Coordinates of C-alpha atoms in Angstrom, one line a residue:
Chain A
X1 CA 3.0 47.5 15.7
X2 CA 2.7 47.8 11.9
X3 CA 1.8 44.5 10.2
X4 CA -0.3 41.8 11.9
X5 CA 1.8 39.1 13.4
X6 CA 2.1 35.9 11.3
X7 CA -0.1 34.1 13.9
X8 CA 2.8 32.8 15.9
X9 CA 0.6 31.2 18.5
X10 CA -0.6 28.6 16.0
X11 CA 2.8 27.1 15.6
X12 CA 3.3 26.9 19.4
X13 CA 3.8 23.4 20.4
X14 CA 4.6 21.8 23.6
X15 CA 6.0 23.8 26.5
X16 CA 9.2 21.9 26.3
X17 CA 10.8 22.2 22.9
X18 CA 9.7 19.6 20.3
X19 CA 6.7 21.4 18.8
X20 CA 4.1 19.0 17.8
X21 CA 1.6 19.5 15.0
X22 CA -1.2 21.9 15.8
X23 CA -3.8 19.6 17.1
X24 CA -7.1 21.1 18.2
X25 CA -10.1 19.4 16.7
X26 CA -11.6 22.7 15.6
X27 CA -8.7 23.4 13.4
X28 CA -8.7 20.4 11.1
X29 CA -12.4 19.8 11.1
X30 CA -14.7 19.3 8.1
X31 CA -13.5 22.6 6.7
X32 CA -10.0 21.2 6.3
X33 CA -6.9 22.1 8.2
X34 CA -3.4 22.7 6.8
X35 CA -3.2 21.3 3.3
X36 CA -1.1 18.2 3.4
X37 CA 2.0 18.3 1.3
X38 CA 2.1 15.7 -1.5
X39 CA 3.8 12.6 -0.1
X40 CA 3.4 13.8 3.4
X41 CA 2.8 11.1 6.0
X42 CA -0.2 12.9 7.4
X43 CA -2.6 12.2 4.5
X44 CA -6.1 12.4 6.0
X45 CA -8.1 9.2 5.8
X46 CA -10.5 10.4 3.1
X47 CA -12.4 7.1 3.1
X48 CA -14.0 8.1 6.4
X49 CA -15.5 11.3 5.3
X50 CA -19.1 11.9 4.4
X51 CA -20.2 8.5 3.5
X52 CA -23.5 7.6 4.9
X53 CA -22.9 4.1 6.1
X54 CA -24.0 2.0 9.1
X55 CA -20.9 3.0 11.0
X56 CA -21.7 6.6 10.4
X57 CA -25.1 6.1 11.9
X58 CA -23.4 4.6 15.0
X59 CA -20.9 7.5 15.0
X60 CA -23.6 10.2 14.9
X61 CA -25.6 8.2 17.5
X62 CA -22.7 8.3 19.8
X63 CA -22.1 12.0 19.1
X64 CA -25.8 12.8 19.9
X65 CA -25.7 10.9 23.2
X66 CA -22.4 12.4 24.3
X67 CA -23.5 15.9 23.3
X68 CA -26.8 15.5 25.2
X69 CA -24.8 14.5 28.3
X70 CA -22.6 17.6 28.0
X71 CA -25.4 20.1 27.2
X72 CA -28.2 18.9 29.4
X73 CA -26.8 20.3 32.7
X74 CA -26.0 23.7 31.0
X75 CA -29.6 23.8 29.8
X76 CA -30.7 23.0 33.4
X77 CA -28.8 26.1 34.7
X78 CA -31.0 28.3 32.6
X79 CA -34.1 26.3 32.9
X80 CA -34.0 26.6 36.7
X81 CA -33.1 30.3 36.3
X82 CA -36.1 31.2 34.2
X83 CA -38.8 28.8 35.4
X84 CA -41.0 29.5 38.4
X85 CA -39.7 27.8 41.5
X86 CA -42.8 25.6 41.9
X87 CA -41.7 23.8 38.7
X88 CA -38.0 23.5 39.7
X89 CA -36.6 23.8 43.2
X90 CA -39.8 22.9 44.9
X91 CA -41.2 20.3 42.5
X92 CA -41.4 16.6 43.2
X93 CA -41.2 15.8 39.5
X94 CA -39.5 18.8 37.9
X95 CA -40.5 19.0 34.2
X96 CA -37.7 19.0 31.6
X97 CA -39.4 21.7 29.5
X98 CA -40.5 24.9 31.2
X99 CA -44.3 25.2 31.6
X100 CA -43.9 29.0 31.8
X101 CA -41.0 31.4 31.9
X102 CA -40.3 34.2 34.4
X103 CA -37.9 36.9 35.4
X104 CA -38.8 36.7 39.0
X105 CA -36.0 34.4 40.1
X106 CA -33.4 36.7 38.7
X107 CA -35.1 39.8 40.2
X108 CA -35.4 38.1 43.6
X109 CA -31.9 36.8 43.5
X110 CA -30.3 40.1 42.4
X111 CA -32.2 42.2 45.0
X112 CA -31.6 39.9 48.0
X113 CA -30.1 41.8 50.9
X114 CA -28.2 39.0 52.6
X115 CA -26.0 38.5 49.6
X116 CA -26.0 41.8 47.7
X117 CA -25.4 41.2 44.0
X118 CA -23.5 44.3 42.9
X119 CA -20.7 44.2 45.6
X120 CA -20.3 40.5 44.9
X121 CA -20.0 40.9 41.2
X122 CA -17.7 43.9 41.6
X123 CA -15.4 41.9 43.9
X124 CA -15.4 39.0 41.4
X125 CA -14.5 41.3 38.6
X126 CA -11.8 43.1 40.6
X127 CA -10.2 39.7 41.5
X128 CA -10.5 38.3 38.0
X129 CA -8.9 41.4 36.4
X130 CA -6.1 41.4 39.0
X131 CA -5.4 37.7 38.4
X132 CA -5.4 38.2 34.6
X133 CA -3.1 41.2 34.8
X134 CA -0.7 39.6 37.2
X135 CA -0.6 36.4 35.1
X136 CA 0.6 38.6 32.2
X137 CA 3.0 40.7 34.3
X138 CA 4.8 37.6 35.8
X139 CA 4.0 35.3 32.8
X140 CA 5.9 37.2 30.2
X141 CA 9.4 37.2 31.9
X142 CA 8.9 33.7 33.2
X143 CA 7.9 32.3 29.8
X144 CA 10.7 34.2 28.0
X145 CA 13.2 32.9 30.5
X146 CA 12.0 29.3 30.2
X147 CA 12.1 29.5 26.4
X148 CA 15.7 30.6 26.5
X149 CA 17.0 28.2 29.2
X150 CA 18.6 24.9 28.4
X151 CA 16.1 22.1 28.1
X152 CA 17.2 20.3 31.3
X153 CA 16.8 23.4 33.5
X154 CA 13.6 24.5 31.7
X155 CA 12.1 21.1 32.3
X156 CA 12.9 21.1 36.0
X157 CA 11.4 24.6 36.4
X158 CA 8.3 23.6 34.4
X159 CA 7.9 20.7 36.7
X160 CA 8.0 23.0 39.7
X161 CA 5.1 25.0 38.2
X162 CA 3.3 21.8 37.3
X163 CA 3.6 20.6 40.9
X164 CA 2.1 23.9 42.1
X165 CA -0.9 23.2 40.1
X166 CA -1.3 19.8 41.7
X167 CA -1.0 21.0 45.4
X168 CA -4.4 20.9 47.2
X169 CA -5.9 24.4 47.2
X170 CA -7.5 23.9 50.6
X171 CA -4.1 22.8 52.1
X172 CA -2.5 26.0 51.0
X173 CA -5.4 28.2 51.7
X174 CA -5.6 27.6 55.4
X175 CA -2.1 28.7 56.4
X176 CA -2.3 31.6 54.0
X177 CA -5.6 32.6 55.6
X178 CA -4.0 32.4 59.1
X179 CA -1.3 34.8 57.9
X180 CA -3.6 37.2 56.1
X181 CA -5.7 37.4 59.3
X182 CA -2.5 38.4 61.1
X183 CA -1.5 41.1 58.6
X184 CA -5.1 42.4 58.1
X185 CA -5.3 41.5 54.3
X186 CA -7.9 38.9 55.0
X187 CA -10.7 38.9 52.4
X188 CA -9.2 41.7 50.3
X189 CA -9.3 41.3 46.5
X190 CA -5.5 41.2 46.4
X191 CA -5.3 38.4 48.9
X192 CA -7.8 36.3 47.0
X193 CA -6.1 37.2 43.7
X194 CA -2.6 36.3 45.0
X195 CA -3.8 32.8 45.9
X196 CA -5.9 32.2 42.8
X197 CA -2.8 33.2 40.7
X198 CA -1.3 29.8 41.8
X199 CA -3.8 28.1 39.5
X200 CA -3.6 30.7 36.7
X201 CA 0.1 31.2 36.4
X202 CA 1.3 27.7 35.4
X203 CA -1.2 27.5 32.5
X204 CA -0.4 31.1 31.4
X205 CA 3.3 30.3 31.4
X206 CA 2.9 27.1 29.4
X207 CA 0.8 28.9 26.9
X208 CA 3.3 31.8 26.6
X209 CA 6.4 29.6 26.4
X210 CA 4.8 28.0 23.4
X211 CA 4.2 31.4 21.8
X212 CA 7.8 32.5 22.5
X213 CA 9.2 29.3 21.0
X214 CA 7.1 29.8 17.9
X215 CA 9.0 33.1 17.2
X216 CA 12.1 32.9 15.1
X217 CA 15.1 33.2 17.3
X218 CA 16.7 35.7 14.8
X219 CA 14.1 38.4 15.7
X220 CA 15.6 38.9 19.1
X221 CA 19.2 38.6 17.8
X222 CA 18.4 41.1 15.1
X223 CA 17.0 43.6 17.6
X224 CA 20.0 43.1 19.9
X225 CA 22.5 43.6 17.1
X226 CA 20.6 46.8 16.3
X227 CA 21.5 48.0 19.7
X228 CA 18.4 47.2 21.7
X229 CA 18.9 46.0 25.2
X230 CA 17.5 42.6 26.1
X231 CA 14.4 44.1 27.9
X232 CA 13.8 46.4 25.0
X233 CA 14.1 43.5 22.6
X234 CA 11.6 41.4 24.6
X235 CA 9.0 44.1 25.2
X236 CA 9.5 46.1 22.1
X237 CA 10.1 43.4 19.5
X238 CA 8.9 40.0 20.8
X239 CA 5.9 40.8 23.0
X240 CA 3.9 42.7 20.2
X241 CA 4.2 39.6 18.0
X242 CA 2.6 37.3 20.6
X243 CA -0.4 39.6 21.4
X244 CA -3.0 36.9 20.4
X245 CA -1.4 34.5 22.9
X246 CA -1.2 37.2 25.5
X247 CA -4.9 38.0 25.1
X248 CA -5.7 34.3 25.4
X249 CA -3.5 33.9 28.5
X250 CA -5.1 36.9 30.1
X251 CA -8.6 35.7 29.4
X252 CA -7.8 32.1 30.5
X253 CA -6.5 33.5 33.8
X254 CA -9.5 35.8 34.1
X255 CA -11.8 32.8 33.6
X256 CA -10.0 30.5 36.1
X257 CA -10.3 33.3 38.7
X258 CA -14.0 34.0 37.9
X259 CA -14.8 30.3 38.5
X260 CA -12.5 29.7 41.4
X261 CA -14.1 29.2 44.8
X262 CA -11.9 27.2 47.2
X263 CA -9.3 29.9 47.8
X264 CA -12.1 32.5 47.6
X265 CA -14.1 30.6 50.2
X266 CA -11.3 30.1 52.7
X267 CA -10.1 33.7 52.4
X268 CA -13.7 35.0 52.5
X269 CA -14.2 37.5 55.3
X270 CA -17.8 37.4 56.4
X271 CA -17.6 41.0 57.4
X272 CA -17.1 42.1 53.7
X273 CA -18.5 40.7 50.5
X274 CA -17.8 37.4 48.8
X275 CA -17.2 36.6 45.2
X276 CA -20.0 35.2 43.0
X277 CA -18.9 31.5 43.3
X278 CA -18.6 31.8 47.1
X279 CA -22.1 33.3 47.3
X280 CA -23.4 30.5 45.1
X281 CA -21.6 28.0 47.4
X282 CA -23.1 29.5 50.5
X283 CA -26.6 29.7 49.0
X284 CA -26.6 26.0 48.1
X285 CA -25.1 24.8 51.4
X286 CA -27.8 25.9 53.7
X287 CA -26.4 29.3 54.6
X288 CA -28.2 31.4 52.1
X289 CA -31.2 31.8 49.8
X290 CA -31.2 29.2 47.0
X291 CA -32.8 31.7 44.6
X292 CA -29.7 33.9 45.1
X293 CA -27.6 30.9 44.0
X294 CA -29.9 30.3 41.0
X295 CA -29.7 33.9 39.8
X296 CA -26.0 34.3 40.4
X297 CA -25.3 30.9 38.6
X298 CA -27.0 32.1 35.5
X299 CA -25.2 35.4 35.5
X300 CA -21.8 33.9 36.3
X301 CA -22.2 31.3 33.6
X302 CA -22.9 33.5 30.6
X303 CA -19.4 35.2 30.3
X304 CA -17.5 31.9 30.8
X305 CA -19.5 30.0 28.2
X306 CA -18.6 32.7 25.6
X307 CA -15.0 32.7 26.8
X308 CA -14.7 29.0 26.5
X309 CA -15.9 29.0 22.9
X310 CA -13.6 31.9 22.1
X311 CA -10.6 30.4 23.8
X312 CA -11.1 26.9 22.4
X313 CA -8.1 26.9 20.1
X314 CA -5.8 28.0 22.9
X315 CA -6.7 25.2 25.2
X316 CA -4.0 22.9 24.1
X317 CA -3.3 19.4 25.5
X318 CA 0.4 20.0 25.5
X319 CA 0.0 23.0 27.8
X320 CA -2.5 21.4 30.1
X321 CA -0.2 18.4 30.5
X322 CA 2.8 20.6 31.1
X323 CA 4.5 19.6 27.8
X324 CA 4.0 15.9 28.0
X325 CA 5.7 14.1 25.1
X326 CA 4.3 11.0 23.7
Chain B
X1 CA 33.9 32.3 40.2
X2 CA 34.0 35.0 37.5
X3 CA 34.7 32.4 34.9
X4 CA 31.7 30.4 36.2
X5 CA 29.5 33.4 35.5
X6 CA 31.0 34.1 32.2
X7 CA 30.5 30.5 31.1
X8 CA 27.0 30.3 32.3
X9 CA 25.9 33.8 31.4
X10 CA 23.6 32.6 28.7
X11 CA 21.7 30.6 31.3
X12 CA 21.9 33.0 34.2
X13 CA 20.1 35.8 32.6
X14 CA 17.1 33.7 31.5
X15 CA 17.1 32.2 35.0
X16 CA 16.8 35.8 36.4
X17 CA 13.6 36.2 34.3
X18 CA 12.1 33.1 35.9
X19 CA 13.1 34.2 39.4
X20 CA 10.0 36.3 40.3
X21 CA 7.7 33.4 39.5
X22 CA 9.8 31.1 41.6
X23 CA 9.8 33.5 44.5
X24 CA 6.1 33.8 44.2
X25 CA 5.3 30.1 44.1
X26 CA 7.8 29.5 46.8
X27 CA 6.1 32.0 49.1
X28 CA 2.5 31.3 48.2
X29 CA 2.5 27.6 47.5
X30 CA 5.5 25.8 49.1
X31 CA 5.9 27.8 52.3
X32 CA 2.2 27.4 53.2
X33 CA 2.5 23.7 52.5
X34 CA 5.2 23.3 55.0
X35 CA 3.2 25.5 57.5
X36 CA 0.4 23.0 57.2
X37 CA 2.7 20.1 58.0
X38 CA 4.1 22.1 61.0
X39 CA 0.6 23.0 62.3
X40 CA -0.5 19.3 62.1
X41 CA 2.0 18.5 64.9
X42 CA 1.2 21.5 67.1
X43 CA -1.1 22.3 69.9
X44 CA -2.7 25.7 70.2
X45 CA 0.1 26.6 72.6
X46 CA 2.6 25.5 69.9
X47 CA 4.0 22.4 71.7
X48 CA 4.6 19.2 69.8
X49 CA 1.8 16.7 69.7
X50 CA 0.3 13.7 67.8
X51 CA -3.1 14.6 69.2
X52 CA -4.3 16.1 65.9
X53 CA -3.8 12.8 64.1
X54 CA -5.1 10.7 66.9
X55 CA -8.3 12.7 67.2
X56 CA -9.0 12.5 63.5
X57 CA -8.3 8.8 63.5
X58 CA -10.9 8.5 66.2
X59 CA -13.4 10.5 64.1
X60 CA -12.9 8.2 61.2
X61 CA -9.9 9.4 59.2
X62 CA -9.4 6.0 57.6
X63 CA -12.9 5.9 56.2
X64 CA -12.5 9.5 54.8
X65 CA -9.3 8.3 53.0
X66 CA -11.1 5.2 51.7
X67 CA -14.1 7.2 50.4
X68 CA -11.8 9.7 48.8
X69 CA -9.8 7.0 47.0
X70 CA -12.9 5.1 45.8
X71 CA -14.3 8.4 44.5
X72 CA -11.0 9.1 42.7
X73 CA -10.8 5.6 41.2
X74 CA -14.4 5.7 40.0
X75 CA -14.2 9.2 38.6
X76 CA -10.9 8.5 36.7
X77 CA -12.3 5.3 35.2
X78 CA -15.4 7.1 33.9
X79 CA -13.5 10.1 32.7
X80 CA -10.9 8.2 30.8
X81 CA -13.5 5.8 29.2
X82 CA -15.5 8.8 28.1
X83 CA -12.5 10.9 27.0
X84 CA -11.0 8.0 25.0
X85 CA -14.3 7.6 23.2
X86 CA -14.7 11.4 22.5
X87 CA -11.1 11.8 21.4
X88 CA -11.3 8.9 19.0
X89 CA -14.4 10.4 17.5
X90 CA -12.6 13.7 17.2
X91 CA -9.7 11.9 15.5
X92 CA -12.0 11.2 12.6
X93 CA -13.2 13.5 9.9
X94 CA -17.0 14.2 9.8
X95 CA -19.5 16.9 9.2
X96 CA -20.2 18.9 12.4
X97 CA -16.9 18.1 14.0
X98 CA -16.1 21.7 15.1
X99 CA -19.5 21.9 16.8
X100 CA -19.0 18.6 18.6
X101 CA -15.5 19.6 19.7
X102 CA -17.0 22.9 21.1
X103 CA -19.7 21.1 23.0
X104 CA -17.2 18.6 24.5
X105 CA -15.2 21.4 26.1
X106 CA -18.0 23.6 27.3
X107 CA -18.1 22.2 30.9
X108 CA -14.5 23.6 31.4
X109 CA -16.2 27.1 31.6
X110 CA -18.9 26.2 34.1
X111 CA -17.9 27.1 37.6
X112 CA -17.5 24.0 39.9
X113 CA -20.1 25.4 42.4
X114 CA -22.6 25.9 39.5
X115 CA -22.0 22.3 38.3
X116 CA -22.4 21.1 41.9
X117 CA -25.8 22.8 42.2
X118 CA -27.0 21.6 38.8
X119 CA -26.2 18.0 39.6
X120 CA -27.7 18.4 43.0
X121 CA -30.9 19.3 41.2
X122 CA -30.5 16.2 39.0
X123 CA -29.7 13.8 41.8
X124 CA -31.1 15.2 45.1
X125 CA -31.7 13.1 48.2
X126 CA -35.4 13.9 48.4
X127 CA -36.7 11.5 45.7
X128 CA -37.4 14.5 43.4
X129 CA -35.0 15.8 40.8
X130 CA -34.5 15.7 37.1
X131 CA -33.0 12.2 37.0
X132 CA -36.2 10.9 38.6
X133 CA -38.3 12.9 36.2
X134 CA -36.6 11.0 33.3
X135 CA -36.8 7.7 35.1
X136 CA -40.5 8.4 35.6
X137 CA -41.1 8.4 31.9
X138 CA -40.2 4.7 32.0
X139 CA -42.3 4.0 35.0
X140 CA -39.4 3.7 37.3
X141 CA -40.0 4.6 41.0
X142 CA -38.1 7.6 42.4
X143 CA -34.6 6.9 43.6
X144 CA -33.3 8.4 46.8
X145 CA -29.8 9.2 45.5
X146 CA -28.1 10.0 48.8
X147 CA -29.4 7.3 51.0
X148 CA -26.6 4.9 50.4
X149 CA -22.9 5.9 50.5
X150 CA -22.1 4.0 47.3
X151 CA -25.0 5.7 45.4
X152 CA -23.9 9.1 46.8
X153 CA -20.3 8.5 45.6
X154 CA -21.6 7.4 42.2
X155 CA -23.6 10.6 41.6
X156 CA -20.6 12.7 42.6
X157 CA -18.5 10.6 40.1
X158 CA -21.0 11.4 37.3
X159 CA -21.1 15.1 38.2
X160 CA -17.3 15.3 38.5
X161 CA -16.9 13.5 35.2
X162 CA -19.2 15.9 33.5
X163 CA -17.1 18.8 34.7
X164 CA -13.7 17.4 34.1
X165 CA -13.7 15.0 31.2
X166 CA -13.1 17.9 28.8
X167 CA -9.7 18.4 30.2
X168 CA -8.8 14.8 29.6
X169 CA -10.3 15.0 26.1
X170 CA -8.1 18.0 25.2
X171 CA -5.0 16.2 26.4
X172 CA -5.8 13.0 24.6
X173 CA -6.7 14.8 21.3
X174 CA -3.2 16.3 21.5
X175 CA -1.9 12.8 21.9
X176 CA -3.8 11.5 18.9
X177 CA -2.2 14.2 16.8
X178 CA 1.2 12.7 17.5
X179 CA 0.3 9.2 16.2
X180 CA 1.3 9.0 12.5
X181 CA -1.6 8.2 10.2
X182 CA 0.5 5.7 8.4
X183 CA 0.4 3.4 11.4
X184 CA -3.4 3.1 10.9
X185 CA -3.0 2.5 7.2
X186 CA -0.4 -0.2 7.8
X187 CA -2.6 -1.8 10.5
X188 CA -5.7 -1.7 8.2
X189 CA -3.7 -3.3 5.3
X190 CA -2.6 -6.0 7.7
X191 CA -6.3 -6.6 8.3
X192 CA -6.6 -5.1 11.8
X193 CA -10.2 -4.0 12.6
X194 CA -11.0 -0.8 14.5
X195 CA -10.7 -2.6 17.9
X196 CA -7.3 -4.1 17.2
X197 CA -6.2 -0.7 15.7
X198 CA -7.3 0.9 19.0
X199 CA -5.4 -1.6 21.2
X200 CA -2.2 -1.9 19.1
X201 CA -1.9 1.6 17.6
X202 CA -3.9 4.1 19.6
X203 CA -3.3 3.0 23.1
X204 CA 0.6 2.7 22.8
X205 CA 0.7 6.0 20.9
X206 CA -1.3 7.7 23.7
X207 CA 0.5 6.1 26.6
X208 CA 2.5 9.1 27.7
X209 CA -0.5 11.4 27.4
X210 CA -2.8 9.0 29.3
X211 CA -0.3 8.6 32.1
X212 CA 0.2 12.4 32.4
X213 CA -3.5 13.1 32.3
X214 CA -4.2 10.4 34.9
X215 CA -1.7 12.0 37.2
X216 CA -3.1 15.5 36.8
X217 CA -6.6 14.4 37.2
X218 CA -5.8 12.0 40.0
X219 CA -4.2 14.7 42.0
X220 CA -7.2 17.1 41.3
X221 CA -9.6 14.3 42.0
X222 CA -8.5 13.7 45.6
X223 CA -8.8 17.5 46.0
X224 CA -12.5 17.4 45.0
X225 CA -14.3 19.6 47.4
X226 CA -17.2 22.0 46.6
X227 CA -18.8 19.8 44.0
X228 CA -19.0 17.0 46.5
X229 CA -20.0 19.2 49.4
X230 CA -22.9 20.9 47.5
X231 CA -24.1 17.5 46.3
X232 CA -23.7 15.2 49.2
X233 CA -22.7 17.4 52.2
X234 CA -20.7 15.0 54.4
X235 CA -22.3 11.7 53.8
X236 CA -20.1 9.9 53.0
X237 CA -17.3 12.0 54.3
X238 CA -14.4 13.0 52.1
X239 CA -11.0 14.4 53.2
X240 CA -11.4 17.9 51.8
X241 CA -14.9 18.3 53.2
X242 CA -13.6 17.3 56.6
X243 CA -10.7 19.7 56.3
X244 CA -13.2 22.5 55.5
X245 CA -15.6 21.6 58.3
X246 CA -12.8 21.3 60.9
X247 CA -11.3 24.6 59.8
X248 CA -14.7 26.4 59.8
X249 CA -15.5 25.3 63.3
X250 CA -12.0 25.9 64.6
X251 CA -12.3 29.6 65.4
X252 CA -9.1 30.3 63.5
X253 CA -7.0 27.4 65.0
X254 CA -5.7 25.4 62.0
X255 CA -4.2 22.4 63.9
X256 CA -6.9 19.7 63.6
X257 CA -7.7 20.6 60.0
X258 CA -4.0 20.6 59.2
X259 CA -3.6 17.0 60.2
X260 CA -6.2 15.9 57.7
X261 CA -4.6 18.4 55.2
X262 CA -1.3 16.7 55.7
X263 CA -2.8 13.3 54.9
X264 CA -4.3 14.7 51.7
X265 CA -1.0 16.2 50.9
X266 CA 0.7 12.8 51.3
X267 CA -1.7 11.3 48.8
X268 CA -1.1 14.1 46.3
X269 CA 2.6 13.7 46.9
X270 CA 2.5 10.2 45.5
X271 CA 1.1 11.6 42.2
X272 CA 3.7 14.4 42.3
X273 CA 6.6 12.0 42.9
X274 CA 5.5 9.8 39.9
X275 CA 5.3 12.9 37.7
X276 CA 8.9 13.9 38.7
X277 CA 10.2 10.4 38.3
X278 CA 8.7 10.0 34.8
X279 CA 10.0 13.5 33.8
X280 CA 13.4 12.6 35.0
X281 CA 13.4 9.4 33.0
X282 CA 12.5 11.2 29.9
X283 CA 15.2 13.8 29.9

């Protein structure tokens, strides 16, 4: 509560013991990462840096080509969004640069009556906040438990969560949909959120396990010695210290839900509204107005681009690979 | 019994904390999975049958499997080639590295359906599209991207690689961080050039990460659905797209779709079993 935490998430390593060195590219870039200790084995290869040689020209050439590959489709999302349709969707040779710009696509898409924008956006937000909140509510005890279990058992349980992430969404969604139809939960935000949580929970747990492991074990022992119960020690003493990781986990889960469309599509009840990605899917597969898809795409993309940049340092390879060790 | 609890108390309480998550994934992931397998052997009046499989074999189940596997193999090759390149660039020190790292992970944030639409606008079947605009600068005649199954699979591979290479990059960058720099110095002193360093230092060092990333992406790749459906509809047909179409036209009867689902599940299970075996060997 009082002093800011000593950035425990930074030291979080793999989900399974053996913390590895903090590794994201953004952290040890040109600005310099953790200062190497004298005689440390991790001396950076200084001879690579900032020398304008032939190999550097090749390097920057490759970087330029790859960057173009990654950026061009994102540029197109907005180009198509803000250029009159005759130069995009209905053009035989769509120009790469916009001959003129317009708001009309957005206006037409957002005021379409067959896929009303506001209910769709509201449903997407509802589901995403539910998925994010549930990820934290289940994620904290799960991650705490895993970080305190013996490595053998923790590894088995991590594998279970990992397997959940590999199961085909569409395979799971159909029987769930059949059941939700029976109990009348079909198409409700909670039903969509409960299924999307399958994708969000494993990543959340791996991220939080790392954060818990980054805390000194004595913190909990100290609180327990002082008379706090285990729950109080966790929620009163440990959880406040991993707030940055919790925020990241919440946003990551939020983002996964915001983008998810397979569960949302199979559980979509045509009698009520659909999430933004489902409306985009329907618009581009011949069951809706493509302009709706274009407008919804632009709007759905803006928050997730910002979130991705913001969450970059929390997207760790060890978490995404469920604690793989080299 | 009491002594058992006393002895294992330090493990039982943490296990209790994990229990809600286990109950949740049990009910929402594993139970529906078994339901799917059960449905695949049922008729609408719930008697046992092989009809669901036979009917799908008649409709071309084997070719759906083949298309899905070709797509998976192609997409994994492209993604790992690209990701190894990007990760080895990010392993160096250069000006603008942070910006490049950010650009390389941006596609993670773009929704699959949005990526599918955008690539559909790049590679449409109509002879229009942005790829043809660019080819036109060089005087190349418009290509009809979806007229041949191989070409259609190729454009889906490109789109999927755009969307998912970032994940592989992140995993491989984490792998690079575990390779001691001294190995590169030693190799350089021994006269190994960049290529030999890559083959003899980088690849062995990354092996565990590459295998794990291949398994994750492999399982996700056979599940590719909306990206492919938006771009190529059902030509050529993929397992997931067929599941969706069968389910959508079923009027709420999951039996035919479940047979294809079970086949998909069998393929994914191969990846899962390898993950478990590898994990078991390591502990």
